[in-house]
CSV table of C-alpha atoms and ligand atoms in Angstrom, one decimal:
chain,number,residue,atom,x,y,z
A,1,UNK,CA,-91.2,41.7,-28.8
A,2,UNK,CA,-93.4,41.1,-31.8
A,3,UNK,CA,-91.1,37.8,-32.7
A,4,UNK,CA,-92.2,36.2,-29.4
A,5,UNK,CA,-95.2,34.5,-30.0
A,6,UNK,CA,-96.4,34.7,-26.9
A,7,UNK,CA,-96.1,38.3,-26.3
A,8,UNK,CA,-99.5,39.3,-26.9
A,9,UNK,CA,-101.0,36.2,-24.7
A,10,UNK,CA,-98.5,37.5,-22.0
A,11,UNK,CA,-99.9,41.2,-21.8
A,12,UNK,CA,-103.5,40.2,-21.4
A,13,UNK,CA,-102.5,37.7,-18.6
A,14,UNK,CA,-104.1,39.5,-15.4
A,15,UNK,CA,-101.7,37.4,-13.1
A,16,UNK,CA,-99.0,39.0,-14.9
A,17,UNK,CA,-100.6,42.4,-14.9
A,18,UNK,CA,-101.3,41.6,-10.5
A,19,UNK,CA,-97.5,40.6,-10.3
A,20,UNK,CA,-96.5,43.8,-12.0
A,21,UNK,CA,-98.7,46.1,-10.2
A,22,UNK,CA,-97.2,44.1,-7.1
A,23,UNK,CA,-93.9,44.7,-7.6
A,24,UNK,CA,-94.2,48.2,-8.4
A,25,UNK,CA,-95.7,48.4,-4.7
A,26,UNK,CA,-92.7,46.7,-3.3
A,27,UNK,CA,-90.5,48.8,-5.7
A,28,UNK,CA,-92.2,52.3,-4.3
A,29,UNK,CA,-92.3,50.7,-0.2
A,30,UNK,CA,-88.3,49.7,-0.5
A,31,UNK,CA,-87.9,52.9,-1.4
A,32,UNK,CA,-89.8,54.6,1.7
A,33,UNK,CA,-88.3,51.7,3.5
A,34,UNK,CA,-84.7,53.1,2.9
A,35,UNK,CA,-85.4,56.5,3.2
A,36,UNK,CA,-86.9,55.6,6.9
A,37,UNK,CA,-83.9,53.2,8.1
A,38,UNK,CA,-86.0,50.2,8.0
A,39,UNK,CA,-83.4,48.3,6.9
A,40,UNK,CA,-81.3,46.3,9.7
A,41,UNK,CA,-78.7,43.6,10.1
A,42,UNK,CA,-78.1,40.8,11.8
A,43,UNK,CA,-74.9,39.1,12.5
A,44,UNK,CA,-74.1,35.0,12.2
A,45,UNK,CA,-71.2,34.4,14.0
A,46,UNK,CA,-68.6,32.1,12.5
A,47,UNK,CA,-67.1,29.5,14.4
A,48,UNK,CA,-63.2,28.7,13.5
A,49,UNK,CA,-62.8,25.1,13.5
A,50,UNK,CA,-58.8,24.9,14.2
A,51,UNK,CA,-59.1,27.4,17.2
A,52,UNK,CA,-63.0,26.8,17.9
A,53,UNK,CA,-63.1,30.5,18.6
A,54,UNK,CA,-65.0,32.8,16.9
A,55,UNK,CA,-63.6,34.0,13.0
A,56,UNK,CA,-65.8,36.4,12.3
A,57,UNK,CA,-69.6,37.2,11.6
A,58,UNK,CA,-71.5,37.4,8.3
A,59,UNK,CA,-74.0,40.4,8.1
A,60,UNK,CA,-77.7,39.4,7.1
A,61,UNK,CA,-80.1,42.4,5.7
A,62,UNK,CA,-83.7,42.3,7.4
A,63,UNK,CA,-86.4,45.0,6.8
A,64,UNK,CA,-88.2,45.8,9.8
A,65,UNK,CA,-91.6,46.7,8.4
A,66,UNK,CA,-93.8,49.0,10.8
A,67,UNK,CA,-96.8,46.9,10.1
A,68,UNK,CA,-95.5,43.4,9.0
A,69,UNK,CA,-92.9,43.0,11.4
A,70,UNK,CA,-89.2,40.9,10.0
A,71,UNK,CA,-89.2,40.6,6.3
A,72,UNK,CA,-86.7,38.3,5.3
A,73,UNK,CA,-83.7,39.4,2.1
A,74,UNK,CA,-85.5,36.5,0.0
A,75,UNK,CA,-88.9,38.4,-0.3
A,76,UNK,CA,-87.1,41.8,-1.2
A,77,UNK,CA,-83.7,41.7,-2.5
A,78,UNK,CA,-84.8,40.6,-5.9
A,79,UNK,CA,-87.4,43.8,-6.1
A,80,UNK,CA,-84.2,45.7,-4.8
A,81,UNK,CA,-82.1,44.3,-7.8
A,82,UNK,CA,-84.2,45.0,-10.2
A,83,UNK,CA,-85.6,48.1,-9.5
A,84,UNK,CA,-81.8,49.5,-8.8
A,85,UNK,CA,-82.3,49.9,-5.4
A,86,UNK,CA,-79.6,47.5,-4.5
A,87,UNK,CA,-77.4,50.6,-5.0
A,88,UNK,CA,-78.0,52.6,-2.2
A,89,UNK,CA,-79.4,49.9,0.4
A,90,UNK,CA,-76.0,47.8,-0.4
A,91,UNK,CA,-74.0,51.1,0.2
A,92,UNK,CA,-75.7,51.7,3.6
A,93,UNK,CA,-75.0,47.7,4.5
A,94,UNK,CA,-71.4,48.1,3.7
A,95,UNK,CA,-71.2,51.2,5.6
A,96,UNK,CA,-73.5,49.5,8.5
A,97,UNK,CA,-71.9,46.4,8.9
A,98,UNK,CA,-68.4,47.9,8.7
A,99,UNK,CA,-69.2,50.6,11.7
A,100,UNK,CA,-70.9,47.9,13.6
A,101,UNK,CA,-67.7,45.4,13.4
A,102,UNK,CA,-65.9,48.6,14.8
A,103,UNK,CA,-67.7,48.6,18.2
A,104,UNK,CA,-66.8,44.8,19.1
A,105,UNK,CA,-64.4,43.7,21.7
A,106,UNK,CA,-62.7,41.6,19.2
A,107,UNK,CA,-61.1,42.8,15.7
A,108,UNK,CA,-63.7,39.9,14.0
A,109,UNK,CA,-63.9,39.4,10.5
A,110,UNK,CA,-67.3,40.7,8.8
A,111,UNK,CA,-68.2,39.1,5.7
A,112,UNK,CA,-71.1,41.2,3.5
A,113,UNK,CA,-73.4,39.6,0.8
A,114,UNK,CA,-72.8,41.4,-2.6
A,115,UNK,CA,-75.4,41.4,-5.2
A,116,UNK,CA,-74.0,41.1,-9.1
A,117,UNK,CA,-76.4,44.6,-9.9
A,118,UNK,CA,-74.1,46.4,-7.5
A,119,UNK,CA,-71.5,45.3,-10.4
A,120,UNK,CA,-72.9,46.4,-12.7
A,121,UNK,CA,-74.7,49.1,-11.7
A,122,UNK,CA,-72.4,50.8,-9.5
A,123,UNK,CA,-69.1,51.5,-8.8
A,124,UNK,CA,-68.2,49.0,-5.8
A,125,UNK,CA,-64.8,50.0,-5.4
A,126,UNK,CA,-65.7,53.4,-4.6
A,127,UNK,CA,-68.7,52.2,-2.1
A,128,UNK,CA,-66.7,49.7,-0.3
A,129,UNK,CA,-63.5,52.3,0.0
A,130,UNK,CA,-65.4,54.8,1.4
A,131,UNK,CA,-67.2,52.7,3.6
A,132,UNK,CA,-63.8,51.7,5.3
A,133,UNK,CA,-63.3,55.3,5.3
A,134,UNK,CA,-66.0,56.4,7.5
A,135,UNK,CA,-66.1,53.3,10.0
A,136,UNK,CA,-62.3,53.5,9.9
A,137,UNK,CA,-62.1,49.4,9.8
A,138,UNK,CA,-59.0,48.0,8.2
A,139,UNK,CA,-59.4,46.7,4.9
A,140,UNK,CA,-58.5,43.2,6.0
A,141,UNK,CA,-61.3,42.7,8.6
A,142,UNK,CA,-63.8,43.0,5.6
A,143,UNK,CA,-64.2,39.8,3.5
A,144,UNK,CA,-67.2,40.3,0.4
A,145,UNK,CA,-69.7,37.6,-0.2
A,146,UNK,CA,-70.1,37.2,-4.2
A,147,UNK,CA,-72.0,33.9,-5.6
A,148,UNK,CA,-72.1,32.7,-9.4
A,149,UNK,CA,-74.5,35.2,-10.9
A,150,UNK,CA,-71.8,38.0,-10.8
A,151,UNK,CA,-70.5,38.0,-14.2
A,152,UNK,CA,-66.9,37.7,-14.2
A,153,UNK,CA,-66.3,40.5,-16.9
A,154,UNK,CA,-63.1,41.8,-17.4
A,155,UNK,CA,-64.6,45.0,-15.5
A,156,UNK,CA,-65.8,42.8,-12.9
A,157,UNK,CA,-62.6,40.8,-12.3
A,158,UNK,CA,-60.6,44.1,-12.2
A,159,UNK,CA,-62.6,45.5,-9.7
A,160,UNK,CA,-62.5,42.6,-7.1
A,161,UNK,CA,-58.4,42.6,-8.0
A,162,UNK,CA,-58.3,46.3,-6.5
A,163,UNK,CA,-60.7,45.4,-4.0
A,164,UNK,CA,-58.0,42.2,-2.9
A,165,UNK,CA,-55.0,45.1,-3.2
A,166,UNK,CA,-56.5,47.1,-0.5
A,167,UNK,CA,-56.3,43.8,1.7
A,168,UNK,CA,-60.0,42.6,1.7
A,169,UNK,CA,-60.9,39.0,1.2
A,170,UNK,CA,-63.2,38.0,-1.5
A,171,UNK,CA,-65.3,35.0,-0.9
A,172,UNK,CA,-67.5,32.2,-3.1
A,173,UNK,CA,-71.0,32.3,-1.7
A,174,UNK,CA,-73.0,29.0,-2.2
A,175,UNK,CA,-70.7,27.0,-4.0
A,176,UNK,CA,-71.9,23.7,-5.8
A,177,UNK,CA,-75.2,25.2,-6.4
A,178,UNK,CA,-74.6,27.0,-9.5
A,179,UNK,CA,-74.0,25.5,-12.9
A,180,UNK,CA,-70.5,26.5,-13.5
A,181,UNK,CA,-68.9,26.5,-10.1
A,182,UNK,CA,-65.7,25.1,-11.8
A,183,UNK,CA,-65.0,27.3,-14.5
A,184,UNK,CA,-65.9,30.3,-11.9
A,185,UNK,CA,-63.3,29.1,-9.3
A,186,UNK,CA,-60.3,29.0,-12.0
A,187,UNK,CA,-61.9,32.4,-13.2
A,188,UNK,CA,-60.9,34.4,-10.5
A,189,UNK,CA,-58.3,34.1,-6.9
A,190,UNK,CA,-60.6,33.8,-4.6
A,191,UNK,CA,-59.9,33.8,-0.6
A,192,UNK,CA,-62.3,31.4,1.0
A,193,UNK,CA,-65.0,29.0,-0.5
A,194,UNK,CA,-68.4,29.1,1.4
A,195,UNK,CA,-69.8,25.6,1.3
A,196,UNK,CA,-73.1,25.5,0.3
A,197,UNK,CA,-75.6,24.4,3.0
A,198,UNK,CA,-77.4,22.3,0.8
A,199,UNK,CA,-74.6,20.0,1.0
A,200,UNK,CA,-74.4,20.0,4.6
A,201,UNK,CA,-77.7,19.7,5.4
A,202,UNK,CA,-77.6,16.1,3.3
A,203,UNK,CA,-74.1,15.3,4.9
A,204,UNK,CA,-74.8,12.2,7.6
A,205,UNK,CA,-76.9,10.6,5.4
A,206,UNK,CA,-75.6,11.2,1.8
A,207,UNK,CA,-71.9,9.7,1.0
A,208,UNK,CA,-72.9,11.7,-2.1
A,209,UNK,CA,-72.3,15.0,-0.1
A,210,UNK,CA,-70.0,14.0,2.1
A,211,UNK,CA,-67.7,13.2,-1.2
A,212,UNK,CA,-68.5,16.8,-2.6
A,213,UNK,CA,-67.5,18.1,0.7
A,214,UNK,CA,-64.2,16.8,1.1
A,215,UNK,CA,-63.5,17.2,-2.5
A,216,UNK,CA,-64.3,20.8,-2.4
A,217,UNK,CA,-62.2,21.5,0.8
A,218,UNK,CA,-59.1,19.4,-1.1
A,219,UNK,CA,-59.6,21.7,-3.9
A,220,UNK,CA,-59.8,24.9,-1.9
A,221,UNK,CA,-56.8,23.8,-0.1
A,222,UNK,CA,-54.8,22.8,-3.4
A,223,UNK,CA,-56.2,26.2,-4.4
A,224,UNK,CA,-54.5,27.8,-1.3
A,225,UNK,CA,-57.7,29.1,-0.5
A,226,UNK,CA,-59.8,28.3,3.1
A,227,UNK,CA,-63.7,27.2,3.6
A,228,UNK,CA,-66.3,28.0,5.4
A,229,UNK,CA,-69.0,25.3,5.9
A,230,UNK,CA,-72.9,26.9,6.1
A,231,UNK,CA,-76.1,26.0,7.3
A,232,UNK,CA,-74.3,23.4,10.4
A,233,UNK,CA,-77.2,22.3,12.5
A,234,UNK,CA,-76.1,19.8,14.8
A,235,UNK,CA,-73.0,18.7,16.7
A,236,UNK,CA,-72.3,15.5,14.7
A,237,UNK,CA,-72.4,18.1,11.4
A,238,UNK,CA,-70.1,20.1,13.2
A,239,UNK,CA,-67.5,17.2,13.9
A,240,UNK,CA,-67.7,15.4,10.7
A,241,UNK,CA,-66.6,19.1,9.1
A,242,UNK,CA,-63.9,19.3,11.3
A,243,UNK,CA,-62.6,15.5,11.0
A,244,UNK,CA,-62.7,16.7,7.2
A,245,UNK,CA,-60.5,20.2,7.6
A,246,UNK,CA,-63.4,22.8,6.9
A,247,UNK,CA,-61.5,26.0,7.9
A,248,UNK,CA,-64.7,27.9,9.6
A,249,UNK,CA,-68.5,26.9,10.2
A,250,UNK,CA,-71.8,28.9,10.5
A,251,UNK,CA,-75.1,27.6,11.5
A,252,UNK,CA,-77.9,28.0,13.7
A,253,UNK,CA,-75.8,25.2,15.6
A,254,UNK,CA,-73.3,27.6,16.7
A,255,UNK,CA,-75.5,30.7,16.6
A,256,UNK,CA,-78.6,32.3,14.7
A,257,UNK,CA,-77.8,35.3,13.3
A,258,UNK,CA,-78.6,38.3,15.6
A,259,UNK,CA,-78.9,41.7,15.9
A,260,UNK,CA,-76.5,44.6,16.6
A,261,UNK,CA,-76.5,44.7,20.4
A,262,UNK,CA,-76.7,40.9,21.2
A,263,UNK,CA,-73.9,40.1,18.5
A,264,UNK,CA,-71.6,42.3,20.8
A,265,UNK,CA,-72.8,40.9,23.7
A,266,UNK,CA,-71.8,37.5,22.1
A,267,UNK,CA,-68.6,37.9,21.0
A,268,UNK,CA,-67.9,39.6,24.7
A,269,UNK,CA,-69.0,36.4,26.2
A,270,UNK,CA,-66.8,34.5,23.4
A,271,UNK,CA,-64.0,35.9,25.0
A,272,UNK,CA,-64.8,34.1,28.7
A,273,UNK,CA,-65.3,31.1,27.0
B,301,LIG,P1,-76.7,33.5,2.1
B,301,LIG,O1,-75.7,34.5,1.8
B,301,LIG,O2,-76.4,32.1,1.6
B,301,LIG,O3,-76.9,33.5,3.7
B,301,LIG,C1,-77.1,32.4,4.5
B,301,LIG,C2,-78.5,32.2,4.8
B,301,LIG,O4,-78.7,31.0,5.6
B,301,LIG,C3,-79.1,33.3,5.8
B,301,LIG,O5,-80.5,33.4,5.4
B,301,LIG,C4,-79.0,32.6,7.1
B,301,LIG,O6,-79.9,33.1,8.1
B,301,LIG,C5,-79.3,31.2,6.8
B,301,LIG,N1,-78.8,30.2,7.8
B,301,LIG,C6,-77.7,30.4,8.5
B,301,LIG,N2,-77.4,29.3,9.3
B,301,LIG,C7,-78.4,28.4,9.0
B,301,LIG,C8,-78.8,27.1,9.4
B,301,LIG,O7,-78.1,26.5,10.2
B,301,LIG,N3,-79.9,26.5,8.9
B,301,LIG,C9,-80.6,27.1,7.9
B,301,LIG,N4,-81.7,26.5,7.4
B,301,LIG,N5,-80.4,28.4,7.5
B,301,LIG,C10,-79.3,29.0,8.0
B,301,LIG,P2,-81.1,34.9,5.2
B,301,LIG,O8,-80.5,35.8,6.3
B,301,LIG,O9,-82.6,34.7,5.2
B,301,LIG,O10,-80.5,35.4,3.9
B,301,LIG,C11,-80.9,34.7,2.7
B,301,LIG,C12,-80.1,35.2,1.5
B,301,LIG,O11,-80.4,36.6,1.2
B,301,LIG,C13,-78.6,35.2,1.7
B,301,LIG,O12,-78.1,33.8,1.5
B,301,LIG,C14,-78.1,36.1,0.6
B,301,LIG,O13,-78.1,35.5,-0.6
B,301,LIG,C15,-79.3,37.2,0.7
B,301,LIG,N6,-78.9,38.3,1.5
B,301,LIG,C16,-78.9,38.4,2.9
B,301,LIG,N7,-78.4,39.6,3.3
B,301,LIG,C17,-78.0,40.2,2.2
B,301,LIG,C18,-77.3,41.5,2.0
B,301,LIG,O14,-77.0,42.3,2.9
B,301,LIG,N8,-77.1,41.8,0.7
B,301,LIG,C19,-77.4,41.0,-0.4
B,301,LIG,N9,-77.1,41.4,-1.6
B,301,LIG,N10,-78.0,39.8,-0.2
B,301,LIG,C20,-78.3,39.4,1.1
B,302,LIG,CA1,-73.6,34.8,2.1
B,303,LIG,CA1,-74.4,31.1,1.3
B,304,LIG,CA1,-77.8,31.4,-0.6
């Protein structure tokens, strides 16, 4: 815009112009990527804390690139977002991970990451309904990932309140790391809280954390809502959440997330156990 001052600066700026050029590769290869099922998920299992059996497992897009191997969602899911193709990669994970939770042993929970483009940009009711559909996995099983950045609208909030009448869970994704995790919790009935892993990452040294923790699973409870703790490393992480009530965990701990085949050989094995 000509009232930006540094508009003109900003067009000239060949780092700019490289970035650009850059992501319009990325835009064109995501593309190809879908179109040539290079997309993939992996499975975390989650580890209920009151049982100590397995809750569920979240699903975790990769791209398997030909050439450059495992790329990981931060290096393409932004691209995806903006370039809109969020839309039809997000349809395929819902319709992925759903089918997949359908061959386990176990009738597991399976959380999926939403992205707040798919609000906007797409009708998620109508993608998540027909993705129960086709796998045939009851509504209640499925439990959707959404952090800060969607936008509440009044569109938005409807949508997730027909999503929680069909009987799936809705879940807060990375909470305490956005700038109005408050506000957002009274916003909106949320099942579950995910605990940030930031927090427990800090927890055995920081009191600081440790306090946010067990205020946040006090408030979920108060909330009637339950929590799932992220990003648990180590066995003293583990029973320090479970001394504190955290209703689930996930962590490379308890597992890594996986692929299709091993995850059903794990929760097989979970059985045993
Ligand atoms: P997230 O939803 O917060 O997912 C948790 C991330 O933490 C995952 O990274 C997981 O592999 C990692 N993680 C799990 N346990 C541990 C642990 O003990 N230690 C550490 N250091 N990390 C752990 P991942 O798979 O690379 O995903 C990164 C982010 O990409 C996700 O964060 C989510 O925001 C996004 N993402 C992943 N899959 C999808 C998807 O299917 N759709 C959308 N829209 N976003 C996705
Ligand atoms: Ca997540
Ligand atoms: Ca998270
Ligand atoms: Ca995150």
């Amino acid at each position: 815009a000509k009232s930006d001052p540094d508009s003109s600066h900003r067009l000239y700026d060949p780092s700019i112009k490289d970035s650009r050029a850059e992501r319009r590769a990325l835009e064109g290869a995501l593309k190809s990527a879908h179109e040539n099922r290079e997309f993939e998920l992996f499975y975390q299992p989650i580890l209920d804390l009151a049982t100590n059996r397995m809750w569920g497992c979240e699903a975790l897009v990769r791209w398997k690139h030909p050439a450059k191997g495992m790329i990981s969602p931060l290096q393409f899911i932004p691209t995806a977002e903006e370039s809109g193709l969020i839309g039809p990669i997000g349809d395929w994970i819902l319709e992925e991970a759903c089918s997949t939770a359908m061959t386990w042993d176990l009738p597991l929970s399976v959380a999926v990451n939403l992205s707040p483009v798919q609000f906007k940009r797409r009708d998620v009711f109508a993608s998540v309904k027909k993705a129960l559909d086709m796998s045939g996995m009851p509504a209640h099983r499925l439990v959707l990932e959404v952090t800060e950045s969607v936008k509440l609208t009044e569109e938005a909030t409807a949508t997730l309140k027909r999503l929680k009448g069909l009987g799936v869970s809705i879940s807060l994704d990375d909470f305490g790391t956005g700038y109005a995790s408050m506000s957002y919790l009274s916003s909106f009935p949320f099942d579950k809280i995910k605990i940030d892993q930031s927090f427990v990452r800090g927890m055995m040294e920081s009191p600081d954390s440790r306090a946010i923790i067990k205020a946040t699973i006090g408030l979920a409870n108060d909330l009637r809502m339950s929590t799932t703790a992220e990003g648990v490393e180590t066995q003293e992480q583990l029973n320090a959440l479970r001394s504190a009530g955290a209703s689930q965990a996930q962590g490379y701990f308890i597992a890594k997330p996986m692929p299709r085949e091993a995850i059903a050989a794990f929760i097989a094995d979970s059985q045993k156990a």
